[in-house]
Coordinates of C-alpha atoms in Angstrom, one line a residue:
L1 CA 229.5 105.3 -43.3
K2 CA 227.3 108.1 -44.6
K3 CA 229.0 110.6 -42.3
L4 CA 232.5 109.4 -43.2
S5 CA 231.8 109.2 -47.0
K6 CA 231.4 112.9 -47.1
Y7 CA 235.1 113.4 -46.5
H8 CA 236.9 110.1 -46.9
K9 CA 237.6 107.4 -49.4
I10 CA 235.8 104.2 -48.3
K11 CA 235.9 100.7 -49.7
V12 CA 233.7 97.8 -48.5
L13 CA 234.9 94.3 -48.7
F14 CA 232.5 91.4 -48.5
L15 CA 234.2 88.1 -47.7
T16 CA 231.2 85.8 -48.5
D17 CA 228.2 85.7 -50.9
S18 CA 225.9 86.2 -47.8
V19 CA 223.3 83.9 -49.3
S20 CA 224.3 80.2 -49.8
G21 CA 224.4 79.4 -46.1
R22 CA 220.6 79.2 -46.2
R23 CA 220.9 76.1 -48.5
R24 CA 217.8 77.1 -50.3
S25 CA 216.9 79.8 -52.9
G26 CA 214.3 82.6 -52.4
Y27 CA 216.0 83.7 -49.2
V28 CA 214.3 80.9 -47.3
N29 CA 216.3 78.9 -44.8
S30 CA 216.5 75.1 -45.2
T31 CA 217.1 72.7 -42.3
K32 CA 218.9 70.4 -44.7
Y33 CA 222.6 70.7 -45.6
E34 CA 222.4 68.8 -48.9
I35 CA 221.4 71.0 -51.9
S36 CA 220.4 70.1 -55.4
E37 CA 222.0 71.4 -58.6
I38 CA 218.7 73.2 -59.4
E39 CA 218.8 75.0 -56.1
L40 CA 222.4 75.9 -56.6
K41 CA 221.6 77.7 -59.9
K42 CA 218.7 79.5 -58.3
I43 CA 221.0 80.6 -55.4
K44 CA 223.4 82.1 -57.9
N45 CA 220.6 84.4 -59.0
D46 CA 220.0 85.3 -55.3
I47 CA 223.6 86.1 -54.9
K48 CA 223.5 88.5 -57.9
T49 CA 220.4 90.1 -56.4
R50 CA 222.1 90.5 -53.0
Q51 CA 225.1 92.2 -54.7
N52 CA 222.9 94.6 -56.6
Q53 CA 221.1 95.4 -53.3
A54 CA 224.5 96.0 -51.6
R55 CA 225.6 98.4 -54.4
K56 CA 222.3 100.3 -54.1
A57 CA 222.6 100.5 -50.3
L58 CA 226.2 101.7 -50.5
S59 CA 225.3 104.2 -53.2
I60 CA 222.7 105.7 -50.8
L61 CA 225.5 106.0 -48.2
G62 CA 227.8 107.7 -50.7
I63 CA 230.0 104.7 -51.4
S64 CA 230.8 103.3 -54.8
D65 CA 233.9 101.1 -54.1
M66 CA 232.8 97.5 -53.3
R67 CA 234.4 94.1 -53.7
S68 CA 233.2 90.6 -52.8
L69 CA 235.3 87.4 -52.5
D70 CA 232.1 85.4 -53.0
I71 CA 233.1 82.6 -50.6
P72 CA 230.0 80.5 -49.7
S73 CA 228.4 81.9 -46.6
Q74 CA 228.9 80.0 -43.3
E75 CA 231.8 78.3 -44.9
L76 CA 234.7 80.6 -44.1
D77 CA 236.0 78.0 -41.8
Q78 CA 236.4 75.7 -44.9
V79 CA 238.8 78.2 -46.5
P80 CA 242.5 78.3 -45.5
F81 CA 242.7 81.1 -42.9
L82 CA 245.9 82.4 -44.5
K83 CA 244.1 82.9 -47.8
I84 CA 241.5 85.2 -46.1
I85 CA 244.3 87.1 -44.3
K86 CA 246.2 87.6 -47.6
E87 CA 243.1 89.0 -49.3
I88 CA 242.7 91.6 -46.6
E89 CA 246.4 92.3 -46.5
Q90 CA 246.3 93.0 -50.2
E91 CA 243.5 95.5 -49.8
I92 CA 245.4 97.3 -47.0
A93 CA 248.6 97.4 -49.0
T94 CA 246.9 98.6 -52.2
N95 CA 244.7 101.2 -50.6
K96 CA 246.7 102.3 -47.6
F97 CA 243.6 102.3 -45.3
N98 CA 243.9 104.2 -42.0
V99 CA 240.7 102.9 -40.2
I100 CA 239.1 99.5 -40.5
F101 CA 235.6 98.6 -39.4
T102 CA 235.0 94.9 -38.8
H103 CA 232.7 92.5 -37.1
H104 CA 232.8 91.8 -33.4
Y105 CA 234.9 88.9 -32.0
N106 CA 231.9 87.5 -30.0
D107 CA 229.3 87.4 -32.8
L108 CA 227.0 84.4 -33.2
N109 CA 227.8 84.2 -36.8
L110 CA 231.0 82.1 -37.4
D111 CA 231.8 84.0 -40.6
H112 CA 231.8 87.2 -38.6
R113 CA 234.1 85.9 -36.0
I114 CA 236.5 84.6 -38.7
A115 CA 236.3 88.0 -40.4
Y116 CA 237.4 89.7 -37.2
E117 CA 240.3 87.3 -36.6
A118 CA 241.5 87.7 -40.2
T119 CA 241.2 91.4 -40.0
I120 CA 243.2 92.0 -36.8
T121 CA 245.9 89.6 -38.2
A122 CA 246.1 91.4 -41.5
A123 CA 246.1 94.8 -39.9
R124 CA 248.6 94.0 -37.1
P125 CA 250.5 97.1 -36.0
I126 CA 253.8 96.5 -37.7
L127 CA 256.3 99.2 -38.5
G128 CA 255.1 101.2 -41.5
S129 CA 251.5 100.0 -41.4
S130 CA 249.0 102.5 -42.6
V131 CA 246.3 101.3 -40.2
S132 CA 245.9 103.5 -37.2
A133 CA 242.6 102.1 -35.8
I134 CA 240.4 99.0 -35.9
L135 CA 236.8 99.3 -34.7
S136 CA 234.2 96.6 -34.2
F137 CA 230.5 97.0 -34.8
E138 CA 227.4 95.0 -33.8
I139 CA 225.1 93.2 -36.2
P140 CA 221.4 93.1 -35.3
S141 CA 220.1 89.5 -34.6
S142 CA 223.7 88.2 -34.6
T143 CA 226.0 90.0 -32.1
E144 CA 223.4 90.2 -29.3
W145 CA 222.5 86.5 -29.8
R146 CA 225.9 85.3 -28.9
K147 CA 225.9 84.4 -25.2
P148 CA 227.3 85.6 -23.0
H149 CA 226.9 89.0 -24.7
K150 CA 230.3 90.8 -24.7
F151 CA 229.9 93.7 -27.1
N152 CA 231.2 96.5 -24.9
P153 CA 231.2 99.8 -26.9
N154 CA 233.6 102.6 -25.9
L155 CA 233.0 104.9 -28.9
Y156 CA 229.7 106.5 -29.8
V157 CA 229.1 108.4 -33.0
D158 CA 226.2 110.9 -33.4
V159 CA 224.1 109.7 -36.4
S160 CA 221.0 111.9 -35.7
S161 CA 221.4 113.6 -39.1
E162 CA 222.0 110.3 -40.9
I163 CA 219.5 107.9 -39.3
K164 CA 216.9 108.3 -42.0
T165 CA 219.5 107.7 -44.7
K166 CA 220.7 104.6 -42.8
I167 CA 217.1 103.2 -42.7
N168 CA 216.7 103.9 -46.5
A169 CA 219.9 102.1 -47.2
L170 CA 218.9 99.1 -45.2
K171 CA 215.6 99.0 -47.1
S172 CA 217.6 98.2 -50.2
Y173 CA 218.1 94.7 -48.7
T174 CA 214.5 93.7 -49.3
H175 CA 215.1 90.2 -48.1
E176 CA 216.9 91.2 -44.9
I177 CA 214.7 94.0 -43.5
Q178 CA 212.2 92.5 -41.1
K179 CA 208.9 93.3 -39.5
Y180 CA 208.7 94.6 -35.9
P181 CA 209.6 93.3 -33.3
L182 CA 212.4 91.4 -35.1
P183 CA 215.9 92.9 -34.6
R184 CA 216.4 94.0 -38.2
S185 CA 213.1 95.9 -38.4
K186 CA 213.0 99.7 -38.9
E187 CA 211.5 100.2 -35.4
I188 CA 214.2 98.2 -33.6
I189 CA 217.1 99.7 -35.6
E190 CA 215.7 103.1 -34.6
A191 CA 215.3 102.0 -31.0
V192 CA 218.9 100.8 -30.9
A193 CA 220.1 104.1 -32.2
K194 CA 218.1 105.9 -29.5
R195 CA 219.5 103.6 -26.8
W196 CA 223.1 104.2 -27.8
G197 CA 222.2 107.9 -28.0
S198 CA 220.8 107.9 -24.5
L199 CA 224.1 106.5 -23.2
S200 CA 226.2 109.0 -25.0
G201 CA 224.3 112.3 -24.9
F202 CA 223.0 112.2 -28.5
K203 CA 219.5 111.7 -29.9
N204 CA 220.7 108.8 -32.1
A205 CA 224.1 107.1 -32.1
E206 CA 226.0 104.2 -33.4
A207 CA 228.3 102.3 -31.0
F208 CA 231.7 100.8 -31.7
E209 CA 234.3 98.9 -29.7
I210 CA 237.8 100.2 -30.2
I211 CA 240.0 97.2 -30.8
M212 CA 243.2 99.1 -31.6
S213 CA 244.0 102.8 -31.9
R214 CA 247.4 104.4 -32.3
M215 CA 248.8 107.8 -33.2
T216 CA 252.1 109.5 -33.8
D217 CA 251.2 112.9 -32.5
L218 CA 249.4 113.5 -29.2
N219 CA 248.9 117.2 -30.2
K220 CA 246.1 116.0 -32.5
M221 CA 244.1 114.9 -29.5
S222 CA 241.8 117.1 -27.5
I223 CA 243.2 116.7 -23.9
Y224 CA 241.6 118.6 -21.1

């Protein structure tokens, strides 16, 4: 995102509030589904905190355009699928996006899987569509935990110059960044970047799986 934001207009759409699925305030997970009114009020404050952290992280990456549907997390399956599709369709129609980055279809998180399905439906390659590519990314402690693991990247982007900025942006999520050796720790995030880099000839890389890519002019490709 940091690399792209230097030259392109980017908008980030959050489908859920990313918090309420824990069923407890203070960014602590509860094993109980039921939740009191008092906890609900506290969670609303956590949601505001999360949104502020997201804005800060995106600002570090050079992005100011952000929107959240604020659907309760881990409850996208409770929302009519068509409604989610229409929200994404509206964003595409309004902003004429060319490239969409979305979650992976084999992610452990159900919200992520629904986000993927809604995205590829809303961005289906119909005549006149502005969307030329859809790319899936991995989420630490989510994509790799879905068994069998199926994230199969076929696009690697050199982020050697942006890795420090990426870490600084992630640190904005003070309740999400973890201690080593957990997957969302600084050390593991750096290790993942080095691993993808080692597989693609870079010092540090981010990996993506191309879901769909189309073009009107083959002359724009570098063919050898």
